[in-house]
PDB file of C-alpha atoms in Angstrom:
ATOM      1  CA  UNK A   1     -54.136 -21.648-108.120  1.00 73.00           C
ATOM      2  CA  UNK A   2     -55.701 -24.118-110.573  1.00 76.00           C
ATOM      3  CA  UNK A   3     -59.214 -23.224-111.257  1.00 81.00           C
ATOM      4  CA  UNK A   4     -62.067 -25.134-113.865  1.00 85.00           C
ATOM      5  CA  UNK A   5     -65.528 -24.235-114.236  1.00 90.00           C
ATOM      6  CA  UNK A   6     -68.528 -25.806-116.151  1.00 92.00           C
ATOM      7  CA  UNK A   7     -71.933 -25.625-116.621  1.00 95.00           C
ATOM      8  CA  UNK A   8     -74.272 -28.102-117.886  1.00 94.00           C
ATOM      9  CA  UNK A   9     -78.216 -27.627-118.646  1.00 95.00           C
ATOM     10  CA  UNK A  10     -79.647 -31.207-117.509  1.00 96.00           C
ATOM     11  CA  UNK A  11     -83.477 -32.247-118.141  1.00 95.00           C
ATOM     12  CA  UNK A  12     -83.815 -32.887-114.335  1.00 96.00           C
ATOM     13  CA  UNK A  13     -84.960 -31.197-111.416  1.00 96.00           C
ATOM     14  CA  UNK A  14     -82.397 -28.982-109.299  1.00 97.00           C
ATOM     15  CA  UNK A  15     -83.561 -31.672-106.180  1.00 97.00           C
ATOM     16  CA  UNK A  16     -82.440 -34.348-108.484  1.00 97.00           C
ATOM     17  CA  UNK A  17     -79.089 -33.251-109.190  1.00 97.00           C
ATOM     18  CA  UNK A  18     -78.648 -31.648-105.427  1.00 98.00           C
ATOM     19  CA  UNK A  19     -79.745 -35.045-104.614  1.00 98.00           C
ATOM     20  CA  UNK A  20     -77.054 -36.721-106.948  1.00 98.00           C
ATOM     21  CA  UNK A  21     -74.389 -34.492-106.007  1.00 97.00           C
ATOM     22  CA  UNK A  22     -75.108 -34.418-102.035  1.00 97.00           C
ATOM     23  CA  UNK A  23     -74.609 -38.488-101.693  1.00 97.00           C
ATOM     24  CA  UNK A  24     -71.342 -38.547-101.494  1.00 95.00           C
ATOM     25  CA  UNK A  25     -71.277 -41.978-100.473  1.00 96.00           C
ATOM     26  CA  UNK A  26     -71.638 -43.460-103.822  1.00 97.00           C
ATOM     27  CA  UNK A  27     -68.717 -41.306-105.707  1.00 96.00           C
ATOM     28  CA  UNK A  28     -66.522 -44.294-105.589  1.00 97.00           C
ATOM     29  CA  UNK A  29     -68.827 -45.960-107.687  1.00 97.00           C
ATOM     30  CA  UNK A  30     -68.839 -43.760-110.429  1.00 96.00           C
ATOM     31  CA  UNK A  31     -66.364 -40.797-109.664  1.00 94.00           C
ATOM     32  CA  UNK A  32     -63.340 -41.131-112.010  1.00 90.00           C
ATOM     33  CA  UNK A  33     -60.515 -41.947-109.639  1.00 88.00           C
ATOM     34  CA  UNK A  34     -62.324 -41.613-106.272  1.00 92.00           C
ATOM     35  CA  UNK A  35     -61.225 -45.039-104.122  1.00 96.00           C
ATOM     36  CA  UNK A  36     -63.068 -44.459-101.097  1.00 97.00           C
ATOM     37  CA  UNK A  37     -65.232 -41.823 -98.907  1.00 97.00           C
ATOM     38  CA  UNK A  38     -65.721 -42.273 -95.269  1.00 97.00           C
ATOM     39  CA  UNK A  39     -68.538 -40.123 -93.385  1.00 97.00           C
ATOM     40  CA  UNK A  40     -66.464 -38.764 -90.352  1.00 97.00           C
ATOM     41  CA  UNK A  41     -69.465 -37.059 -88.834  1.00 96.00           C
ATOM     42  CA  UNK A  42     -73.283 -35.425 -90.469  1.00 96.00           C
ATOM     43  CA  UNK A  43     -75.724 -32.548 -89.509  1.00 94.00           C
ATOM     44  CA  UNK A  44     -78.489 -31.858 -90.918  1.00 89.00           C
ATOM     45  CA  UNK A  45     -76.674 -29.528 -93.924  1.00 96.00           C
ATOM     46  CA  UNK A  46     -73.135 -30.009 -92.722  1.00 97.00           C
ATOM     47  CA  UNK A  47     -70.969 -33.137 -93.496  1.00 98.00           C
ATOM     48  CA  UNK A  48     -67.013 -33.720 -93.228  1.00 97.00           C
ATOM     49  CA  UNK A  49     -65.651 -36.895 -95.207  1.00 97.00           C
ATOM     50  CA  UNK A  50     -62.515 -38.359 -95.761  1.00 96.00           C
ATOM     51  CA  UNK A  51     -61.846 -38.836 -99.459  1.00 92.00           C
ATOM     52  CA  UNK A  52     -59.298 -41.364-101.166  1.00 94.00           C
ATOM     53  CA  UNK A  53     -58.772 -40.490-104.562  1.00 88.00           C
ATOM     54  CA  UNK A  54     -56.359 -40.929-107.009  1.00 83.00           C
ATOM     55  CA  UNK A  55     -54.754 -38.368-109.900  1.00 70.00           C
ATOM     56  CA  UNK A  56     -51.897 -39.065-112.239  1.00 67.00           C
ATOM     57  CA  UNK A  57     -50.702 -41.671-110.249  1.00 74.00           C
ATOM     58  CA  UNK A  58     -51.122 -40.027-107.381  1.00 74.00           C
ATOM     59  CA  UNK A  59     -52.637 -41.433-103.921  1.00 82.00           C
ATOM     60  CA  UNK A  60     -54.809 -38.557-102.429  1.00 83.00           C
ATOM     61  CA  UNK A  61     -56.316 -38.499 -99.146  1.00 89.00           C
ATOM     62  CA  UNK A  62     -57.698 -35.732 -97.777  1.00 89.00           C
ATOM     63  CA  UNK A  63     -60.532 -34.344 -94.941  1.00 93.00           C
ATOM     64  CA  UNK A  64     -63.323 -32.190 -96.518  1.00 95.00           C
ATOM     65  CA  UNK A  65     -65.755 -29.668 -95.130  1.00 97.00           C
ATOM     66  CA  UNK A  66     -69.719 -30.175 -97.223  1.00 98.00           C
ATOM     67  CA  UNK A  67     -71.767 -27.547 -96.496  1.00 98.00           C
ATOM     68  CA  UNK A  68     -75.319 -28.645 -98.106  1.00 98.00           C
ATOM     69  CA  UNK A  69     -78.206 -26.280 -98.961  1.00 98.00           C
ATOM     70  CA  UNK A  70     -80.933 -28.112-100.802  1.00 96.00           C
ATOM     71  CA  UNK A  71     -81.700 -28.113-103.261  1.00 96.00           C
ATOM     72  CA  UNK A  72     -79.442 -25.201-104.613  1.00 97.00           C
ATOM     73  CA  UNK A  73     -76.231 -25.587-103.917  1.00 98.00           C
ATOM     74  CA  UNK A  74     -72.997 -27.624-102.165  1.00 98.00           C
ATOM     75  CA  UNK A  75     -69.814 -26.414-101.301  1.00 98.00           C
ATOM     76  CA  UNK A  76     -66.718 -28.509-100.628  1.00 95.00           C
ATOM     77  CA  UNK A  77     -63.658 -27.588 -98.953  1.00 94.00           C
ATOM     78  CA  UNK A  78     -60.435 -29.244 -97.508  1.00 92.00           C
ATOM     79  CA  UNK A  79     -60.178 -29.220 -93.598  1.00 92.00           C
ATOM     80  CA  UNK A  80     -56.774 -31.166 -94.118  1.00 80.00           C
ATOM     81  CA  UNK A  81     -53.473 -31.568 -96.392  1.00 73.00           C
ATOM     82  CA  UNK A  82     -52.596 -32.153 -99.251  1.00 70.00           C
ATOM     83  CA  UNK A  83     -53.914 -28.974-100.872  1.00 74.00           C
ATOM     84  CA  UNK A  84     -53.244 -25.193 -99.813  1.00 76.00           C
ATOM     85  CA  UNK A  85     -56.666 -24.937-100.954  1.00 80.00           C
ATOM     86  CA  UNK A  86     -59.363 -27.522-102.165  1.00 83.00           C
ATOM     87  CA  UNK A  87     -62.394 -25.763-103.110  1.00 91.00           C
ATOM     88  CA  UNK A  88     -65.528 -26.728-105.029  1.00 92.00           C
ATOM     89  CA  UNK A  89     -68.868 -25.387-105.212  1.00 97.00           C
ATOM     90  CA  UNK A  90     -72.057 -26.781-106.856  1.00 97.00           C
ATOM     91  CA  UNK A  91     -75.288 -24.817-107.983  1.00 98.00           C
ATOM     92  CA  UNK A  92     -78.490 -26.093-109.282  1.00 98.00           C
ATOM     93  CA  UNK A  93     -80.937 -23.599-110.978  1.00 98.00           C
ATOM     94  CA  UNK A  94     -84.399 -24.495-111.529  1.00 97.00           C
ATOM     95  CA  UNK A  95     -85.630 -23.629-114.799  1.00 94.00           C
ATOM     96  CA  UNK A  96     -89.341 -23.525-115.690  1.00 87.00           C
ATOM     97  CA  UNK A  97     -90.641 -26.657-117.473  1.00 82.00           C
ATOM     98  CA  UNK A  98     -86.939 -27.448-118.404  1.00 84.00           C
ATOM     99  CA  UNK A  99     -85.053 -29.085-116.094  1.00 94.00           C
ATOM    100  CA  UNK A 100     -82.065 -26.577-113.940  1.00 97.00           C
ATOM    101  CA  UNK A 101     -78.259 -25.373-115.276  1.00 97.00           C
ATOM    102  CA  UNK A 102     -75.772 -27.435-112.982  1.00 97.00           C
ATOM    103  CA  UNK A 103     -72.557 -25.081-111.917  1.00 97.00           C
ATOM    104  CA  UNK A 104     -69.650 -26.540-111.039  1.00 95.00           C
ATOM    105  CA  UNK A 105     -66.293 -24.264-109.770  1.00 94.00           C
ATOM    106  CA  UNK A 106     -62.767 -25.901-108.532  1.00 89.00           C
ATOM    107  CA  UNK A 107     -60.255 -24.483-106.704  1.00 86.00           C
ATOM    108  CA  UNK A 108     -57.279 -25.863-106.335  1.00 81.00           C
ATOM    109  CA  UNK A 109     -54.178 -24.905-104.746  1.00 78.00           C
ATOM    110  CA  UNK A 110     -50.891 -26.941-103.405  1.00 71.00           C
ATOM    111  CA  UNK A 111     -47.968 -26.209-101.195  1.00 69.00           C
ATOM    112  CA  UNK A 112     -45.757 -26.354-104.116  1.00 63.00           C
ATOM    113  CA  UNK A 113     -45.942 -24.064-107.455  1.00 66.00           C
ATOM    114  CA  UNK A 114     -44.273 -26.894-109.775  1.00 57.00           C
ATOM    115  CA  UNK A 115     -46.942 -29.301-108.261  1.00 61.00           C
ATOM    116  CA  UNK A 116     -49.509 -26.964-109.239  1.00 58.00           C
ATOM    117  CA  UNK A 117     -48.078 -26.635-112.956  1.00 60.00           C
ATOM    118  CA  UNK A 118     -48.500 -30.354-112.880  1.00 59.00           C
ATOM    119  CA  UNK A 119     -51.995 -30.116-112.000  1.00 59.00           C
ATOM    120  CA  UNK A 120     -53.349 -27.317-114.141  1.00 60.00           C
ATOM    121  CA  UNK A 121     -52.073 -29.159-116.944  1.00 55.00           C
ATOM    122  CA  UNK A 122     -54.414 -31.724-116.972  1.00 55.00           C
ATOM    123  CA  UNK A 123     -57.009 -30.110-114.754  1.00 57.00           C
ATOM    124  CA  UNK A 124     -59.625 -29.250-117.266  1.00 56.00           C
ATOM    125  CA  UNK A 125     -59.120 -33.296-118.779  1.00 59.00           C
ATOM    126  CA  UNK A 126     -59.721 -34.314-115.160  1.00 70.00           C
ATOM    127  CA  UNK A 127     -62.645 -31.257-114.489  1.00 76.00           C
ATOM    128  CA  UNK A 128     -64.868 -32.405-117.591  1.00 83.00           C
ATOM    129  CA  UNK A 129     -64.101 -35.820-116.736  1.00 86.00           C
ATOM    130  CA  UNK A 130     -65.845 -35.790-113.393  1.00 88.00           C
ATOM    131  CA  UNK A 131     -68.726 -33.194-114.474  1.00 90.00           C
ATOM    132  CA  UNK A 132     -69.201 -35.597-117.313  1.00 93.00           C
ATOM    133  CA  UNK A 133     -69.633 -38.933-114.711  1.00 95.00           C
ATOM    134  CA  UNK A 134     -72.118 -36.656-112.619  1.00 96.00           C
ATOM    135  CA  UNK A 135     -73.766 -36.323-115.581  1.00 95.00           C
ATOM    136  CA  UNK A 136     -74.003 -39.888-116.554  1.00 96.00           C
ATOM    137  CA  UNK A 137     -74.652 -40.801-113.365  1.00 97.00           C
ATOM    138  CA  UNK A 138     -77.880 -38.741-113.323  1.00 96.00           C
ATOM    139  CA  UNK A 139     -79.053 -40.314-116.740  1.00 96.00           C
ATOM    140  CA  UNK A 140     -79.233 -44.049-114.845  1.00 95.00           C
ATOM    141  CA  UNK A 141     -81.085 -42.894-112.069  1.00 96.00           C
ATOM    142  CA  UNK A 142     -83.070 -40.525-113.759  1.00 94.00           C
ATOM    143  CA  UNK A 143     -83.912 -41.083-117.349  1.00 89.00           C
ATOM    144  CA  UNK A 144     -87.262 -43.263-118.024  1.00 69.00           C
ATOM    145  CA  UNK A 145     -87.214 -46.596-119.268  1.00 61.00           C
ATOM    146  CA  UNK A 146     -89.256 -47.457-121.935  1.00 43.00           C
TER     147      UNK A 146
END
C-alpha cells in the first residue's frame, strides 16, 4: 500500500479551502493529470463521481464516493477498479485569526504488488504536485488583488 501525507498552514479560512476542494468538477482545470470529472449523482453531503486521470503514462478511470463534512473534511474512496483501495482524506482545521491547517492523506493499493512498487516510487512527487496545485488554486481564487 502506498501512503502519502501532507500538511499546510494557509492564510485562507477552512470554509474557503473546503469549498475549493469540494468543487470536484473544476479539478481538470488545475489538478495535475486530471482529465475529466463527471458527477453521477449528488446529495447534500455525498457525491459519486467518475474521474479520468493519467499517471506515469497510464490512463486511470474510476468511480469514487465522496463524503463532504462542511467545512471540516472531505473523504474520497473508490467504488470501482483499477484500485484495490483508493482513499483520500482532506481536513481543514481553523486557526484563530490565522487561516487554517490543511491536511491531506492518500492511500492507494493496486491489485498487483509490482504496480504498488511502481506507483510508490513516484507517489511522493505526485502527491506533492497535487497539494501544490490546490495551494496555487487557493492563491488564484482568494488572494486580494491590489
